């Protein structure tokens, strides 16, 4: 049996052809799966009983076994999903004044081993398939409070999305399809640790937003905290960002996790200004949220604010990201660790 939530529009069109159905069946099925969020093939009442019976011989709709949902006082919700093979992934709903963002995982674990990241420290299990990506959206919608609406999607959870390129690209197409989840392209953001060939390919094949986890201004520091920098150093990464196609008023988001005594000096801020000069970007400063066993410490607020002020004076749009939902282990990889530590 195959999961209909693993199907793109093109897959459904070829299934409709194979089953000798009219081409418009693909459109109907696509809308039932993603826009109308059917959980059972029999809900698809504008499709003949005979075709539904035929579909049920080969397909089902499902997945997304949520083990735990935690809600913080600030409204952040984190949920842990168990996949069919027992692997576990996390997703986070983040409310802000004018938006409600879902942070989606793209892999179970991550192979990149960034040293400030709990997921990276736990290693890589596997890529998520399409239904495991879409199910995070379905599960999030199910736990929304009355009157809430999901407005933004960021691929910024567990994993490096560009290392799961094909499934992630299919997922973003379903997110932005009018008869899919219907998000506008500028409400969907993919965050990468800096895989240069993947950034180029994404620019060619999609027009979603790009965020880059930069975190350092020299190769020496970046090599130390993000091993991927040895493969794609700043001299390759920054030009790839400059070449990323940006339409209209769009910009690249630069994520900068501030680590005490590692990248929190005013010299770092000066180098950041030089590195990013002329690049349409917005900088998010994220004070590191230390976790048990972490190799780094949280920075002093005063130093974070100094960097903030320096960047702002240099003309950048810069935001200090508050640590959302810290009491529910909302940082990357923490809920999974907590759940496993309590013996579940
Ligand atoms: S920060 Fe992202 S890319 Fe780096 S190890 Fe963690 S999940 Fe992987």
Tab-separated table of C-alpha atoms and ligand atoms in Angstrom:
chain	number	residue	atom	x	y	z
A	1	UNK	CA	0.000	0.000	0.000
A	2	UNK	CA	1.221	3.503	-0.825
A	3	UNK	CA	0.512	6.713	1.033
A	4	UNK	CA	-1.284	9.354	-1.067
A	5	UNK	CA	0.614	11.971	0.965
A	6	UNK	CA	3.752	10.748	-0.818
A	7	UNK	CA	2.347	11.922	-4.146
A	8	UNK	CA	3.089	15.091	-6.068
A	9	UNK	CA	0.673	16.436	-8.638
A	10	UNK	CA	2.708	14.773	-11.414
A	11	UNK	CA	2.649	11.430	-9.568
A	12	UNK	CA	-1.135	11.652	-9.271
A	13	UNK	CA	-1.439	12.525	-12.961
A	14	UNK	CA	0.553	9.461	-13.951
A	15	UNK	CA	-1.494	7.266	-11.559
A	16	UNK	CA	-4.703	8.622	-13.113
A	17	UNK	CA	-3.352	7.698	-16.569
A	18	UNK	CA	-2.302	4.244	-15.410
A	19	UNK	CA	-5.760	3.628	-13.935
A	20	UNK	CA	-7.353	4.914	-17.168
A	21	UNK	CA	-9.064	7.826	-15.474
A	22	UNK	CA	-9.557	11.340	-16.891
A	23	UNK	CA	-6.637	13.784	-16.317
A	24	UNK	CA	-8.788	16.074	-14.087
A	25	UNK	CA	-8.847	13.268	-11.499
A	26	UNK	CA	-5.286	14.243	-10.566
A	27	UNK	CA	-6.438	17.770	-9.742
A	28	UNK	CA	-9.325	16.459	-7.659
A	29	UNK	CA	-7.094	14.061	-5.752
A	30	UNK	CA	-4.392	16.697	-5.175
A	31	UNK	CA	-6.945	19.135	-3.743
A	32	UNK	CA	-8.529	16.449	-1.551
A	33	UNK	CA	-5.178	15.414	-0.127
A	34	UNK	CA	-3.525	18.781	0.540
A	35	UNK	CA	-6.158	21.521	0.409
A	36	UNK	CA	-9.124	19.696	1.894
A	37	UNK	CA	-6.906	17.500	4.057
A	38	UNK	CA	-8.888	14.289	3.610
A	39	UNK	CA	-7.891	11.543	6.019
A	40	UNK	CA	-9.834	8.808	4.249
A	41	UNK	CA	-10.298	8.081	0.542
A	42	UNK	CA	-14.051	7.732	1.127
A	43	UNK	CA	-14.248	11.431	2.019
A	44	UNK	CA	-13.636	12.226	-1.651
A	45	UNK	CA	-17.295	12.346	-2.494
A	46	UNK	CA	-16.967	13.953	-5.931
A	47	UNK	CA	-14.994	10.924	-7.068
A	48	UNK	CA	-17.001	7.901	-8.184
A	49	UNK	CA	-17.433	5.028	-5.748
A	50	UNK	CA	-15.874	2.670	-8.258
A	51	UNK	CA	-12.695	4.773	-8.563
A	52	UNK	CA	-12.488	5.202	-4.794
A	53	UNK	CA	-12.729	1.428	-4.385
A	54	UNK	CA	-9.972	0.995	-6.957
A	55	UNK	CA	-7.786	3.560	-5.124
A	56	UNK	CA	-8.322	1.827	-1.788
A	57	UNK	CA	-6.866	-1.381	-3.195
A	58	UNK	CA	-3.482	0.352	-3.552
A	59	UNK	CA	-3.454	3.542	-1.501
A	60	UNK	CA	-4.140	4.946	1.936
A	61	UNK	CA	-3.825	8.373	3.558
A	62	UNK	CA	-1.944	8.571	6.813
A	63	UNK	CA	1.137	8.764	8.986
A	64	UNK	CA	2.158	11.369	11.514
A	65	UNK	CA	2.096	9.542	14.835
A	66	UNK	CA	2.540	12.421	17.288
A	67	UNK	CA	3.933	11.072	20.574
A	68	UNK	CA	4.069	14.274	22.545
A	69	UNK	CA	3.023	17.919	22.283
A	70	UNK	CA	4.485	20.503	24.653
A	71	UNK	CA	3.240	24.044	24.933
A	72	UNK	CA	5.226	26.873	26.502
A	73	UNK	CA	3.777	29.888	28.240
A	74	UNK	CA	4.659	32.069	25.217
A	75	UNK	CA	2.475	29.834	22.977
A	76	UNK	CA	5.363	27.951	21.343
A	77	UNK	CA	4.381	24.352	20.725
A	78	UNK	CA	6.758	21.572	19.985
A	79	UNK	CA	5.688	18.133	18.848
A	80	UNK	CA	7.548	14.890	18.553
A	81	UNK	CA	6.566	12.465	15.780
A	82	UNK	CA	7.450	8.798	15.628
A	83	UNK	CA	8.023	7.560	12.072
A	84	UNK	CA	7.170	4.092	10.837
A	85	UNK	CA	10.660	2.738	11.470
A	86	UNK	CA	10.733	4.178	14.992
A	87	UNK	CA	12.880	7.227	14.138
A	88	UNK	CA	11.703	10.389	15.870
A	89	UNK	CA	11.557	13.946	14.588
A	90	UNK	CA	10.546	17.277	16.049
A	91	UNK	CA	8.567	20.202	14.696
A	92	UNK	CA	7.898	23.543	16.372
A	93	UNK	CA	5.050	26.047	16.072
A	94	UNK	CA	6.277	29.547	16.821
A	95	UNK	CA	3.757	32.349	17.376
A	96	UNK	CA	4.829	35.960	16.833
A	97	UNK	CA	2.799	39.141	16.724
A	98	UNK	CA	1.844	38.962	13.080
A	99	UNK	CA	2.582	35.368	12.134
A	100	UNK	CA	2.481	31.723	13.164
A	101	UNK	CA	5.434	29.786	11.813
A	102	UNK	CA	5.927	26.048	11.616
A	103	UNK	CA	9.531	24.890	11.796
A	104	UNK	CA	9.797	21.590	9.906
A	105	UNK	CA	12.468	18.878	10.131
A	106	UNK	CA	13.863	17.576	6.849
A	107	UNK	CA	15.884	14.605	8.129
A	108	UNK	CA	15.876	12.266	11.115
A	109	UNK	CA	19.119	13.446	12.693
A	110	UNK	CA	21.754	15.299	10.705
A	111	UNK	CA	25.115	14.370	9.243
A	112	UNK	CA	26.660	17.843	9.380
A	113	UNK	CA	27.647	17.786	13.046
A	114	UNK	CA	27.531	21.507	13.835
A	115	UNK	CA	29.059	21.637	17.266
A	116	UNK	CA	26.481	23.950	18.850
A	117	UNK	CA	23.547	21.754	17.761
A	118	UNK	CA	22.014	18.899	19.720
A	119	UNK	CA	20.727	17.195	16.564
A	120	UNK	CA	24.173	17.402	14.990
A	121	UNK	CA	25.743	15.810	18.029
A	122	UNK	CA	23.306	12.861	17.882
A	123	UNK	CA	24.248	11.903	14.281
A	124	UNK	CA	22.289	11.056	11.158
A	125	UNK	CA	19.532	8.463	10.750
A	126	UNK	CA	17.957	9.100	7.344
A	127	UNK	CA	16.211	11.484	4.973
A	128	UNK	CA	12.504	12.085	5.443
A	129	UNK	CA	10.225	11.071	2.605
A	130	UNK	CA	7.556	13.360	1.201
A	131	UNK	CA	4.724	12.180	3.453
A	132	UNK	CA	6.929	12.595	6.523
A	133	UNK	CA	7.439	16.216	5.484
A	134	UNK	CA	3.795	16.950	4.663
A	135	UNK	CA	2.575	15.140	7.780
A	136	UNK	CA	4.355	17.720	9.944
A	137	UNK	CA	2.082	20.358	8.402
A	138	UNK	CA	-1.050	18.228	8.857
A	139	UNK	CA	-0.108	17.510	12.487
A	140	UNK	CA	0.566	21.198	13.197
A	141	UNK	CA	-2.804	22.220	11.765
A	142	UNK	CA	-4.491	19.672	14.041
A	143	UNK	CA	-3.042	21.232	17.193
A	144	UNK	CA	-3.780	24.865	16.320
A	145	UNK	CA	-5.955	26.749	18.765
A	146	UNK	CA	-9.317	28.106	17.707
A	147	UNK	CA	-8.862	31.051	15.308
A	148	UNK	CA	-5.179	30.364	14.661
A	149	UNK	CA	-3.847	30.052	11.128
A	150	UNK	CA	-0.473	28.836	9.999
A	151	UNK	CA	1.160	31.681	8.057
A	152	UNK	CA	4.798	30.673	7.452
A	153	UNK	CA	6.867	27.534	7.010
A	154	UNK	CA	10.583	27.317	7.705
A	155	UNK	CA	12.702	24.272	6.929
A	156	UNK	CA	14.920	24.885	9.902
A	157	UNK	CA	14.273	21.899	12.160
A	158	UNK	CA	16.338	18.738	12.375
A	159	UNK	CA	18.529	18.037	9.351
A	160	UNK	CA	20.098	19.827	6.407
A	161	UNK	CA	17.270	20.293	3.863
A	162	UNK	CA	19.623	20.601	0.882
A	163	UNK	CA	20.933	17.121	1.670
A	164	UNK	CA	17.380	15.847	1.057
A	165	UNK	CA	16.972	18.005	-2.020
A	166	UNK	CA	14.471	16.062	-4.144
A	167	UNK	CA	11.923	15.418	-1.404
A	168	UNK	CA	12.300	18.923	0.001
A	169	UNK	CA	11.765	20.475	-3.437
A	170	UNK	CA	8.604	18.384	-3.960
A	171	UNK	CA	7.433	19.436	-0.492
A	172	UNK	CA	7.953	23.156	-1.185
A	173	UNK	CA	6.015	22.804	-4.451
A	174	UNK	CA	3.090	21.261	-2.551
A	175	UNK	CA	3.326	23.994	0.102
A	176	UNK	CA	3.086	26.728	-2.529
A	177	UNK	CA	0.616	25.109	-4.949
A	178	UNK	CA	-2.718	26.994	-4.947
A	179	UNK	CA	-4.554	23.641	-4.720
A	180	UNK	CA	-1.965	22.345	-2.264
A	181	UNK	CA	-1.348	24.073	1.064
A	182	UNK	CA	-1.550	27.420	-0.739
A	183	UNK	CA	1.323	29.332	0.925
A	184	UNK	CA	2.856	32.196	-1.007
A	185	UNK	CA	6.492	31.596	-2.052
A	186	UNK	CA	7.715	34.338	0.230
A	187	UNK	CA	6.169	32.620	3.255
A	188	UNK	CA	8.324	29.517	2.818
A	189	UNK	CA	11.991	29.604	3.852
A	190	UNK	CA	14.675	26.979	3.590
A	191	UNK	CA	17.589	27.268	5.985
A	192	UNK	CA	20.918	25.712	5.078
A	193	UNK	CA	24.261	25.327	6.813
A	194	UNK	CA	25.825	26.445	3.520
A	195	UNK	CA	25.859	23.669	0.899
A	196	UNK	CA	27.014	25.704	-2.066
A	197	UNK	CA	25.912	23.399	-4.949
A	198	UNK	CA	22.497	22.957	-3.263
A	199	UNK	CA	22.065	26.725	-2.910
A	200	UNK	CA	22.745	27.153	-6.637
A	201	UNK	CA	20.328	24.350	-7.545
A	202	UNK	CA	17.626	25.730	-5.274
A	203	UNK	CA	17.965	29.149	-6.921
A	204	UNK	CA	17.464	27.515	-10.315
A	205	UNK	CA	14.535	25.289	-9.398
A	206	UNK	CA	12.539	27.235	-6.824
A	207	UNK	CA	11.766	30.756	-5.697
A	208	UNK	CA	11.281	30.246	-1.991
A	209	UNK	CA	13.245	32.262	0.573
A	210	UNK	CA	16.721	31.296	1.629
A	211	UNK	CA	18.244	31.472	5.106
A	212	UNK	CA	21.842	30.597	5.872
A	213	UNK	CA	23.236	29.554	9.201
A	214	UNK	CA	26.473	31.560	9.032
A	215	UNK	CA	27.608	31.827	12.660
A	216	UNK	CA	31.196	32.880	12.001
A	217	UNK	CA	33.178	35.473	10.084
A	218	UNK	CA	36.434	33.581	9.578
A	219	UNK	CA	37.107	30.135	8.162
A	220	UNK	CA	39.138	29.333	11.252
A	221	UNK	CA	36.133	29.748	13.579
A	222	UNK	CA	33.589	28.393	11.108
A	223	UNK	CA	35.677	25.249	10.467
A	224	UNK	CA	35.684	24.700	14.211
A	225	UNK	CA	31.961	25.077	14.845
A	226	UNK	CA	30.564	23.911	11.480
A	227	UNK	CA	32.630	21.155	9.813
A	228	UNK	CA	30.789	21.728	6.494
A	229	UNK	CA	32.847	24.924	6.157
A	230	UNK	CA	35.915	22.831	5.320
A	231	UNK	CA	34.113	21.711	2.180
A	232	UNK	CA	32.445	25.030	1.335
A	233	UNK	CA	34.469	27.850	2.888
A	234	UNK	CA	33.310	31.445	3.157
A	235	UNK	CA	35.081	32.310	-0.110
A	236	UNK	CA	32.602	30.001	-1.897
A	237	UNK	CA	29.564	30.456	0.329
A	238	UNK	CA	29.312	34.249	0.240
A	239	UNK	CA	29.508	34.476	-3.599
A	240	UNK	CA	26.811	31.751	-3.810
A	241	UNK	CA	24.570	33.944	-1.631
A	242	UNK	CA	25.308	36.967	-3.790
A	243	UNK	CA	24.242	34.985	-6.873
A	244	UNK	CA	21.026	33.601	-5.334
A	245	UNK	CA	18.149	35.041	-7.389
A	246	UNK	CA	16.038	37.385	-5.254
A	247	UNK	CA	12.873	38.832	-6.688
A	248	UNK	CA	11.466	42.241	-5.711
A	249	UNK	CA	12.082	43.275	-2.149
A	250	UNK	CA	13.217	39.872	-0.986
A	251	UNK	CA	16.346	39.242	1.002
A	252	UNK	CA	18.426	36.396	2.388
A	253	UNK	CA	18.170	35.714	6.105
A	254	UNK	CA	21.521	35.361	7.838
A	255	UNK	CA	21.324	33.310	11.030
A	256	UNK	CA	24.104	33.991	13.508
A	257	UNK	CA	24.116	31.895	16.690
A	258	UNK	CA	26.089	33.912	19.226
A	259	UNK	CA	28.462	31.742	21.272
A	260	UNK	CA	30.244	33.124	24.301
A	261	UNK	CA	33.904	33.933	23.609
A	262	UNK	CA	33.742	32.300	20.165
A	263	UNK	CA	32.028	34.761	17.817
A	264	UNK	CA	30.702	37.510	20.088
A	265	UNK	CA	33.365	40.224	19.755
A	266	UNK	CA	33.103	43.585	18.093
A	267	UNK	CA	35.772	42.369	15.616
A	268	UNK	CA	33.317	39.654	14.575
A	269	UNK	CA	30.688	42.332	14.005
A	270	UNK	CA	33.121	44.345	11.872
A	271	UNK	CA	34.021	41.319	9.761
A	272	UNK	CA	30.323	40.497	9.359
A	273	UNK	CA	29.704	43.977	7.970
A	274	UNK	CA	32.513	43.493	5.447
A	275	UNK	CA	31.401	39.989	4.455
A	276	UNK	CA	27.774	40.957	3.898
A	277	UNK	CA	28.343	44.394	2.397
A	278	UNK	CA	25.809	45.018	-0.374
A	279	UNK	CA	23.963	41.720	0.064
A	280	UNK	CA	20.188	42.185	0.488
A	281	UNK	CA	19.854	40.471	3.832
A	282	UNK	CA	18.353	40.481	7.277
A	283	UNK	CA	20.472	39.293	10.183
A	284	UNK	CA	19.055	37.220	13.021
A	285	UNK	CA	21.280	37.156	16.097
A	286	UNK	CA	20.415	34.068	18.133
A	287	UNK	CA	21.967	33.962	21.599
A	288	UNK	CA	23.038	30.336	22.103
A	289	UNK	CA	20.726	28.445	24.430
A	290	UNK	CA	23.109	26.161	26.337
A	291	UNK	CA	21.929	22.556	26.773
A	292	UNK	CA	23.342	19.764	28.966
A	293	UNK	CA	26.629	18.554	27.504
A	294	UNK	CA	26.983	21.531	25.145
A	295	UNK	CA	30.509	22.578	24.198
A	296	UNK	CA	29.633	26.289	24.347
A	297	UNK	CA	28.163	28.777	26.766
A	298	UNK	CA	25.364	31.292	26.335
A	299	UNK	CA	26.695	34.774	25.530
A	300	UNK	CA	26.314	37.799	27.781
A	301	UNK	CA	23.334	39.900	26.748
A	302	UNK	CA	25.472	43.017	26.711
A	303	UNK	CA	27.794	41.553	24.052
A	304	UNK	CA	24.878	40.443	21.892
A	305	UNK	CA	23.425	43.950	22.084
A	306	UNK	CA	26.782	45.478	21.149
A	307	UNK	CA	26.889	43.389	17.987
A	308	UNK	CA	23.273	44.278	17.295
A	309	UNK	CA	23.895	48.005	17.624
A	310	UNK	CA	27.039	47.882	15.510
A	311	UNK	CA	25.279	46.043	12.672
A	312	UNK	CA	22.313	48.364	12.864
A	313	UNK	CA	24.511	51.433	12.665
A	314	UNK	CA	26.194	49.894	9.632
A	315	UNK	CA	22.767	49.891	7.964
A	316	UNK	CA	21.679	46.260	8.359
A	317	UNK	CA	18.253	45.044	9.380
A	318	UNK	CA	19.091	43.043	12.475
A	319	UNK	CA	16.964	41.268	15.058
A	320	UNK	CA	17.928	39.567	18.295
A	321	UNK	CA	15.855	36.404	18.315
A	322	UNK	CA	14.433	35.651	21.727
A	323	UNK	CA	14.738	32.083	22.921
A	324	UNK	CA	11.258	30.816	22.287
A	325	UNK	CA	9.781	28.176	24.531
A	326	UNK	CA	12.957	27.349	26.416
A	327	UNK	CA	11.037	25.495	29.135
A	328	UNK	CA	9.740	23.002	26.554
A	329	UNK	CA	13.162	22.282	25.055
A	330	UNK	CA	12.251	24.169	21.898
A	331	UNK	CA	15.785	24.349	20.522
A	332	UNK	CA	16.747	21.952	17.775
A	333	UNK	CA	16.951	18.318	18.930
A	334	UNK	CA	16.122	18.946	22.564
A	335	UNK	CA	12.628	17.449	22.833
A	336	UNK	CA	13.762	14.179	21.274
A	337	UNK	CA	16.638	14.019	23.755
A	338	UNK	CA	14.361	14.775	26.680
A	339	UNK	CA	11.762	12.196	25.587
A	340	UNK	CA	14.381	9.479	25.203
A	341	UNK	CA	16.047	10.362	28.520
A	342	UNK	CA	12.792	9.780	30.378
A	343	UNK	CA	12.818	6.220	29.027
A	344	UNK	CA	10.050	6.432	26.407
B	1	LIG	S1	22.516	23.116	12.917
B	1	LIG	FE1	21.305	22.209	11.279
B	1	LIG	S2	22.843	21.541	9.773
B	1	LIG	FE2	23.957	21.873	11.703
B	1	LIG	S3	23.961	19.849	12.671
B	1	LIG	FE3	22.169	20.965	13.452
B	1	LIG	S4	20.492	20.292	12.143
B	1	LIG	FE4	22.425	19.786	11.078
